[in-house]
Amino acid sequence: MKQTPPPDTASGVSADAPSGRPRVPLHLQIMAGLLLGAVVGYLLGAWGLRSAAADPAGGSAAARVTSAGLFMVLDLLGDLFLQGLKLIIVPLVTTSIVLAVVNLGRGAGLGRLGGKTLLYYAGTSLCAILIGLVLINAVAPGVGAGGAGLLVDQDLSAFESDQAMVAEKTQGKSVSSFLNVFRAMVPANVLSAASDNGQLLGLIVVALAVGYFLVRLDTDGGRRLISLVQAVYDITLSITECVLKLAPIGIMGLIAATVAQQYATLAPDARFGAFATGIGKFALVAVVALGVHFLVTMPLILLFVARVNPIGHYRAMAPALATAFSTASSSSTLPVTMECVQDRAGVSKKTTGFVLPLGATVNMDGTALYECVAAVFICQCFGVELTLAQQFLVVVTALLTSIGVAGVPSASLVAIVVILEAVQNNLPAGSLPDGVLLVSGMGLLLVFDRPLDMCRTAVNVFSDSVGAVVVAKSEGESPLSDARPPVQG
Ligand code: ASP
């Protein structure tokens, strides 16, 4: 990726637009797209609801057609951007890992880099889970005013449609099928691994193996293959830059469509009325816990471990954060994350290519935190007080399942099913009335699933990028250093 020219930071515009016109920096364009999308989505949602309320038969025909048409256009813009990102993932992940391993050479570099990376992933995920655990226990949003759990003695049949939706989103997956994620680490067929959207672990393992043996293949053919991989990588990066230019419009479309849809979900619903305060407090706990990890833990690591300026890193990562927020998918955001970490934060190709694809798949701090908060909340709702040993089980399961969660929207719902099943299997007899399953309370999570997914995905992506900076620094690089030319925007 090329180094971009310095911006005029005082005016907030880049001074070097070819036509002589001042160019607005990318991160400001993206932020504008995000805000515009939120406003348009809100207006669309409110308009749709108002016209439906004025005419319960479904609103006036003209209003229906116009709002549906606008929604479809915005949705299409968002989808085109998302498809563009997805298109890049497979070639980018495979070529960047192969080249990173080749650049590490024959020495002990791969093991050293791998060890540091995994240590960072495990450490920060554990930290995130503990933040969530402390806050959810302190606030206890699942416990009602009288001290009883929100769902104790409630008729859960009102949530049947939500449970069906959870089952649809998790596709009936539970512990045994979740283990298939780890089985997929060694794919029997590399082409089917590449076509399994969001599940990159198998592809990463194959790319690591190819890189490892390619560097040991001291033949002309091997060297030609390295050149070919490099060429594919360069082409992929050029396409990434084109897609990134469309980010402001794509993000606007994605956010507008999401907000309009979410507006309808949050419309007053008799089923949730009695639980509104509890669900609201739960969402707030999740957001505050994610905020603490994002705004306290991460900058402290940048400051004291990597010894770089956290503000500079937030600024460098702004496009990736906005993309993660609007797509709710860390896999789809990966091309943008790599571009930002390499070009804007100044981490080497070798470290970026190794740490980020792995991170997008196995390092999910926000997801791990959310899984823990959500599982403890559901237990509180059923009046189940978890002992220290049971909370430990939740922490360990959240840590392990977050590794296997795919980087796609709503993926952590499967992991929450796994955690709740593990907890239920370890409850003393009589803790729950006969036939009551903890997973049947998961309908409550759906109200705010999308906005919380957007927040946790941004945290997942940011933690990956901090990991890249930490590892780069430990390898003697100078990311975000003043000695480098300033980043664009
Ligand atoms: N959407 C998240 C991601 O892609 C995964 C999840 O927590 O559901 O990182």
Coordinates of N, CA, C and O and ligand atoms in Angstrom, one line a residue, residues 198 324 327-333 359-361 363-368 370-371 402 405-416 449-450 452-454 456-461 464, ligand 1:
G198 N -17.3 -16.1 6.4 CA -17.2 -15.8 7.8 C -16.4 -16.8 8.6 O -15.9 -16.5 9.7
A324 N -16.8 -1.4 10.8 CA -17.2 -2.5 11.7 C -18.6 -2.2 12.3 O -19.5 -3.0 12.4
T327 N -21.3 -2.6 9.5 CA -21.6 -3.9 8.9 C -21.8 -5.0 10.0 O -22.4 -6.0 9.7
A328 N -21.4 -4.7 11.2 CA -21.5 -5.7 12.3 C -20.8 -7.0 11.9 O -21.3 -8.1 12.3
S329 N -19.8 -6.9 11.2 CA -19.0 -8.1 10.8 C -17.5 -7.8 10.7 O -17.1 -7.0 9.9
S330 N -16.8 -8.5 11.6 CA -15.4 -8.2 11.6 C -14.7 -8.8 10.4 O -13.6 -8.3 10.0
S331 N -15.2 -9.9 9.9 CA -14.6 -10.5 8.7 C -14.8 -9.6 7.5 O -13.8 -9.3 6.8
S332 N -16.0 -9.0 7.3 CA -16.2 -8.1 6.2 C -15.3 -6.8 6.4 O -14.9 -6.2 5.4
T333 N -15.0 -6.5 7.6 CA -14.3 -5.2 7.8 C -12.8 -5.5 7.6 O -12.0 -4.5 7.5
G359 N -6.6 -12.3 14.0 CA -7.4 -11.6 15.0 C -8.9 -11.5 14.6 O -9.7 -11.7 15.5
A360 N -9.1 -11.3 13.3 CA -10.5 -11.1 12.9 C -11.3 -12.4 13.1 O -12.5 -12.4 13.2
T361 N -10.6 -13.5 13.3 CA -11.3 -14.8 13.5 C -11.2 -15.3 14.9 O -12.3 -15.7 15.4
N363 N -9.8 -13.4 17.8 CA -9.7 -12.4 18.9 C -11.0 -11.5 18.8 O -11.1 -10.7 18.0
M364 N -11.9 -11.8 19.7 CA -13.2 -11.1 19.8 C -13.4 -10.6 21.2 O -14.2 -11.3 21.9
D365 N -12.8 -9.6 21.6 CA -13.0 -9.1 23.0 C -14.4 -8.6 23.2 O -15.0 -9.0 24.3
G366 N -15.0 -7.9 22.3 CA -16.3 -7.4 22.5 C -17.3 -8.5 22.5 O -18.3 -8.5 23.3
T367 N -17.1 -9.5 21.7 CA -18.0 -10.6 21.6 C -17.9 -11.4 22.9 O -19.0 -11.8 23.5
A368 N -16.7 -11.7 23.4 CA -16.5 -12.4 24.7 C -17.2 -11.7 25.8 O -17.9 -12.3 26.6
Y370 N -19.7 -9.5 25.6 CA -21.1 -9.6 25.5 C -21.7 -10.9 25.8 O -22.8 -11.0 26.5
E371 N -21.0 -12.0 25.4 CA -21.5 -13.4 25.7 C -21.7 -13.5 27.2 O -22.7 -14.1 27.7
S402 N -15.6 -17.5 22.2 CA -15.4 -16.3 21.4 C -14.3 -16.6 20.3 O -14.3 -16.0 19.2
V405 N -16.4 -18.1 17.3 CA -17.5 -17.3 16.8 C -17.0 -16.7 15.4 O -16.0 -16.2 15.3
A406 N -17.9 -16.9 14.4 CA -17.6 -16.3 13.1 C -17.7 -14.8 13.1 O -18.5 -14.3 13.9
G407 N -17.0 -14.1 12.3 CA -17.0 -12.7 12.3 C -18.2 -12.2 11.4 O -18.0 -11.3 10.5
V408 N -19.4 -12.6 11.7 CA -20.6 -12.2 11.0 C -21.6 -11.7 11.9 O -21.6 -12.0 13.1
P409 N -22.6 -11.0 11.5 CA -23.7 -10.4 12.4 C -24.4 -11.5 13.2 O -24.6 -12.6 12.7
S410 N -24.6 -11.2 14.4 CA -25.4 -12.1 15.4 C -24.7 -13.4 15.7 O -25.4 -14.3 16.2
A411 N -23.5 -13.6 15.3 CA -22.8 -14.9 15.5 C -22.7 -15.3 17.0 O -22.7 -16.4 17.3
S412 N -22.7 -14.3 17.9 CA -22.5 -14.7 19.3 C -23.7 -15.3 19.9 O -23.6 -15.9 21.0
L413 N -24.9 -15.2 19.2 CA -26.0 -15.9 19.8 C -25.8 -17.4 19.9 O -26.2 -18.0 20.9
V414 N -25.1 -18.0 19.0 CA -24.8 -19.4 19.1 C -23.9 -19.7 20.3 O -24.2 -20.6 21.1
A415 N -22.9 -18.8 20.5 CA -22.1 -19.0 21.7 C -22.9 -18.8 23.0 O -22.6 -19.6 24.0
I416 N -23.8 -17.9 23.0 CA -24.6 -17.8 24.2 C -25.5 -19.0 24.5 O -25.6 -19.4 25.7
D449 N -30.3 -6.6 19.8 CA -29.2 -7.4 19.3 C -28.3 -6.6 18.3 O -27.1 -6.6 18.3
R450 N -29.0 -6.0 17.3 CA -28.3 -5.3 16.2 C -27.4 -4.2 16.7 O -26.2 -4.1 16.5
L452 N -26.2 -3.6 19.6 CA -25.1 -4.1 20.5 C -24.1 -4.8 19.7 O -22.9 -4.8 19.9
D453 N -24.6 -5.5 18.6 CA -23.7 -6.2 17.7 C -22.7 -5.2 17.0 O -21.5 -5.5 16.9
M454 N -23.3 -4.1 16.6 CA -22.5 -3.0 16.0 C -21.4 -2.6 16.9 O -20.2 -2.4 16.5
R456 N -20.2 -4.2 19.6 CA -19.1 -5.2 20.0 C -18.2 -5.5 18.8 O -17.0 -5.8 19.0
T457 N -18.7 -5.4 17.6 CA -17.9 -5.6 16.4 C -16.8 -4.5 16.3 O -15.6 -4.8 16.0
A458 N -17.2 -3.3 16.6 CA -16.2 -2.2 16.6 C -15.1 -2.5 17.6 O -13.9 -2.3 17.4
V459 N -15.5 -3.0 18.8 CA -14.5 -3.3 19.9 C -13.6 -4.5 19.4 O -12.4 -4.4 19.6
N460 N -14.2 -5.5 18.8 CA -13.5 -6.6 18.2 C -12.4 -6.1 17.3 O -11.2 -6.5 17.4
V461 N -12.8 -5.3 16.4 CA -11.8 -4.8 15.3 C -10.8 -3.9 16.0 O -9.6 -4.0 15.6
D464 N -8.1 -6.0 17.7 CA -7.2 -6.6 16.7 C -6.1 -5.6 16.3 O -5.0 -5.9 16.2
Ligands
ASP1 N1 -20.7 -9.6 14.8 C1 -19.6 -9.9 15.5 C2 -18.3 -9.8 14.7 O1 -18.4 -9.9 13.5 C3 -19.7 -11.3 16.1 C4 -20.8 -11.3 17.2 O2 -20.4 -10.9 18.3 O3 -21.9 -11.6 16.9 O4 -17.2 -9.6 15.1

